[in-house]
Short mmCIF file of C-alpha atoms in Angstrom, two decimals:
data_model
loop_
_atom_site.label_atom_id
_atom_site.label_comp_id
_atom_site.label_asym_id
_atom_site.label_seq_id
_atom_site.Cartn_x
_atom_site.Cartn_y
_atom_site.Cartn_z
CA MET A 610 -93.36 -33.58 -147.07
CA ILE A 611 -94.60 -36.86 -145.52
CA ALA A 612 -92.24 -39.84 -145.57
CA VAL A 613 -93.29 -42.93 -147.56
CA GLY A 614 -93.10 -45.09 -144.40
CA THR A 615 -95.53 -42.77 -142.64
CA LEU A 616 -97.94 -42.96 -145.57
CA ARG A 617 -97.86 -46.76 -145.47
CA MET A 618 -98.69 -46.74 -141.77
CA LEU A 619 -101.55 -44.28 -142.24
CA ALA A 620 -103.11 -46.01 -145.27
CA PRO A 621 -105.25 -48.47 -143.25
CA LEU A 622 -106.53 -45.64 -141.05
CA VAL A 623 -107.46 -43.56 -144.07
CA LEU A 624 -109.26 -46.52 -145.65
CA CYS A 625 -111.15 -47.25 -142.43
CA SER A 626 -112.21 -43.64 -142.01
CA ALA A 627 -113.28 -43.41 -145.65
CA GLY A 628 -116.34 -45.51 -144.90
CA PRO A 629 -117.42 -49.14 -145.05
CA ALA A 630 -117.28 -49.41 -148.84
CA LEU A 631 -113.53 -48.79 -148.86
CA ALA A 632 -112.76 -50.39 -145.51
CA GLU A 633 -114.02 -53.83 -146.40
CA PRO A 634 -112.95 -56.54 -147.10
CA ARG A 635 -109.34 -55.77 -148.05
CA THR A 636 -108.88 -53.71 -144.92
CA ASP A 637 -110.49 -56.44 -142.82
CA TYR A 638 -107.89 -58.82 -144.27
CA MET A 639 -105.12 -56.36 -143.41
CA LEU A 640 -106.36 -55.87 -139.86
CA HIS A 641 -107.49 -59.40 -138.99
CA CYS A 642 -105.71 -61.92 -141.24
CA GLN A 643 -102.43 -60.79 -142.69
CA GLY A 644 -100.60 -60.93 -139.37
CA CYS A 645 -100.57 -64.72 -139.77
CA HIS A 646 -101.42 -65.27 -143.45
CA LEU A 647 -99.13 -62.44 -144.61
CA PRO A 648 -100.03 -59.68 -147.09
CA ASP A 649 -99.66 -62.05 -150.05
CA GLY A 650 -101.70 -64.90 -148.54
CA GLY A 651 -98.53 -66.83 -147.77
CA GLU A 652 -97.83 -69.16 -144.92
CA THR A 653 -96.14 -68.81 -141.58
CA PRO A 654 -94.08 -72.01 -141.83
CA GLY A 655 -94.97 -74.60 -139.23
CA LYS A 656 -97.82 -72.49 -137.86
CA VAL A 657 -100.25 -71.13 -140.43
CA PRO A 658 -100.94 -72.65 -143.88
CA PRO A 659 -101.00 -70.49 -147.01
CA LEU A 660 -104.17 -69.13 -148.57
CA ALA A 661 -102.62 -68.18 -151.91
CA GLY A 662 -103.05 -70.98 -154.42
CA HIS A 663 -104.56 -73.29 -151.77
CA ILE A 664 -107.96 -71.87 -150.80
CA ASP A 665 -109.64 -73.49 -153.80
CA ARG A 666 -108.31 -76.90 -152.74
CA PHE A 667 -110.70 -76.70 -149.79
CA LEU A 668 -113.61 -75.53 -151.89
CA SER A 669 -113.18 -78.53 -154.17
CA ARG A 670 -113.34 -81.16 -151.41
CA PRO A 671 -116.20 -82.44 -149.25
CA GLY A 672 -116.31 -80.54 -145.96
CA GLY A 673 -113.76 -77.98 -147.12
CA ARG A 674 -116.13 -75.06 -147.38
CA GLU A 675 -117.40 -75.69 -143.86
CA PHE A 676 -113.81 -76.08 -142.63
CA ILE A 677 -112.96 -72.57 -143.84
CA MET A 678 -115.78 -71.09 -141.75
CA ARG A 679 -114.85 -73.14 -138.68
CA VAL A 680 -111.10 -72.40 -138.42
CA PRO A 681 -110.25 -70.51 -135.22
CA GLY A 682 -109.51 -67.18 -136.93
CA VAL A 683 -112.94 -67.15 -138.54
CA ALA A 684 -115.02 -68.82 -135.84
CA GLN A 685 -113.57 -66.63 -133.08
CA SER A 686 -113.45 -63.37 -135.03
CA GLY A 687 -115.19 -60.33 -133.63
CA LEU A 688 -116.37 -59.35 -137.10
CA PRO A 689 -120.07 -59.70 -137.90
CA ASP A 690 -121.13 -62.62 -140.08
CA ALA A 691 -121.80 -60.46 -143.15
CA ARG A 692 -118.31 -58.96 -143.03
CA ILE A 693 -116.76 -62.40 -142.61
CA ALA A 694 -118.71 -63.64 -145.63
CA ALA A 695 -117.48 -60.65 -147.67
CA LEU A 696 -113.94 -61.24 -146.43
CA LEU A 697 -114.02 -64.95 -147.34
CA ASN A 698 -115.36 -64.11 -150.80
CA TRP A 699 -112.54 -61.59 -151.24
CA ILE A 700 -109.96 -64.16 -150.10
CA VAL A 701 -111.24 -66.70 -152.64
CA GLN A 702 -111.08 -64.10 -155.41
CA GLU A 703 -107.71 -62.69 -154.34
CA PHE A 704 -105.83 -65.87 -153.46
CA GLY A 705 -107.51 -68.59 -155.52
CA SER A 706 -105.34 -70.28 -158.11
CA ALA A 707 -105.70 -69.77 -161.84
CA ARG A 708 -107.83 -72.96 -161.88
CA ARG A 709 -110.10 -71.58 -159.15
CA LEU A 710 -113.53 -73.15 -159.05
CA SER A 711 -116.60 -71.04 -159.52
CA ALA A 712 -117.80 -71.79 -156.00
CA PRO A 713 -120.95 -70.11 -154.70
CA LEU A 714 -120.38 -66.98 -152.67
CA PHE A 715 -120.26 -67.27 -148.89
CA THR A 716 -123.32 -65.81 -147.18
CA ALA A 717 -123.81 -64.28 -143.74
CA ALA A 718 -126.35 -66.98 -142.83
CA GLU A 719 -123.93 -69.74 -143.80
CA VAL A 720 -121.08 -68.15 -141.84
CA ALA A 721 -123.35 -67.72 -138.80
CA ARG A 722 -124.29 -71.40 -138.87
CA TYR A 723 -120.79 -72.86 -139.22
CA ARG A 724 -118.76 -70.51 -137.07
CA GLN A 725 -120.86 -71.60 -134.09
CA GLN A 726 -119.04 -74.95 -134.36
CA PRO A 727 -115.32 -74.03 -134.11
CA LEU A 728 -112.80 -76.76 -134.85
CA THR A 729 -111.11 -78.40 -131.88
CA ASP A 730 -108.25 -79.84 -133.97
CA PRO A 731 -107.92 -77.79 -137.16
CA LEU A 732 -104.67 -79.46 -138.26
CA ALA A 733 -106.16 -82.97 -138.16
CA GLN A 734 -109.32 -81.78 -139.92
CA ARG A 735 -107.22 -79.99 -142.56
CA ARG A 736 -105.24 -83.17 -143.28
CA ALA A 737 -108.43 -85.24 -143.50
CA ILE A 738 -110.05 -82.83 -145.97
CA LEU A 739 -106.99 -82.55 -148.18
CA ALA A 740 -106.61 -86.35 -148.24
CA GLN A 741 -110.01 -86.62 -149.97
CA SER A 742 -110.42 -86.56 -153.71
CA PRO A 743 -111.84 -83.34 -155.15
CA LYS A 744 -115.58 -83.22 -155.83
CA ARG A 745 -116.57 -83.74 -159.43
#
């Protein structure tokens, strides 16, 4: 009999080996994002802001969508643009608030364009975006 802890450790490997349809984007989140943003989209206090309940705040403000694609974890990721777009769409669906906007889906072309311009001061940019009023 296999211990529950062992099964939890093997789950990502099984998903990855099951093929791309099962490996993405939830597994990409597990492998590339949850170390900082936690499994529930939470924050690492003082270091990494939460995604859960906050991602739609960026989508509702000027420059917020572009900001998401330019943060260091996205801009410097080794994932291809199409997988990042799928991952970002999953994050919006998974961690958006109940009032989540019906924002357009992220596309590979859009990700490719914006991730080429990584942010030099993401904290200052984040504050500036969140200080703006939401788009109408």
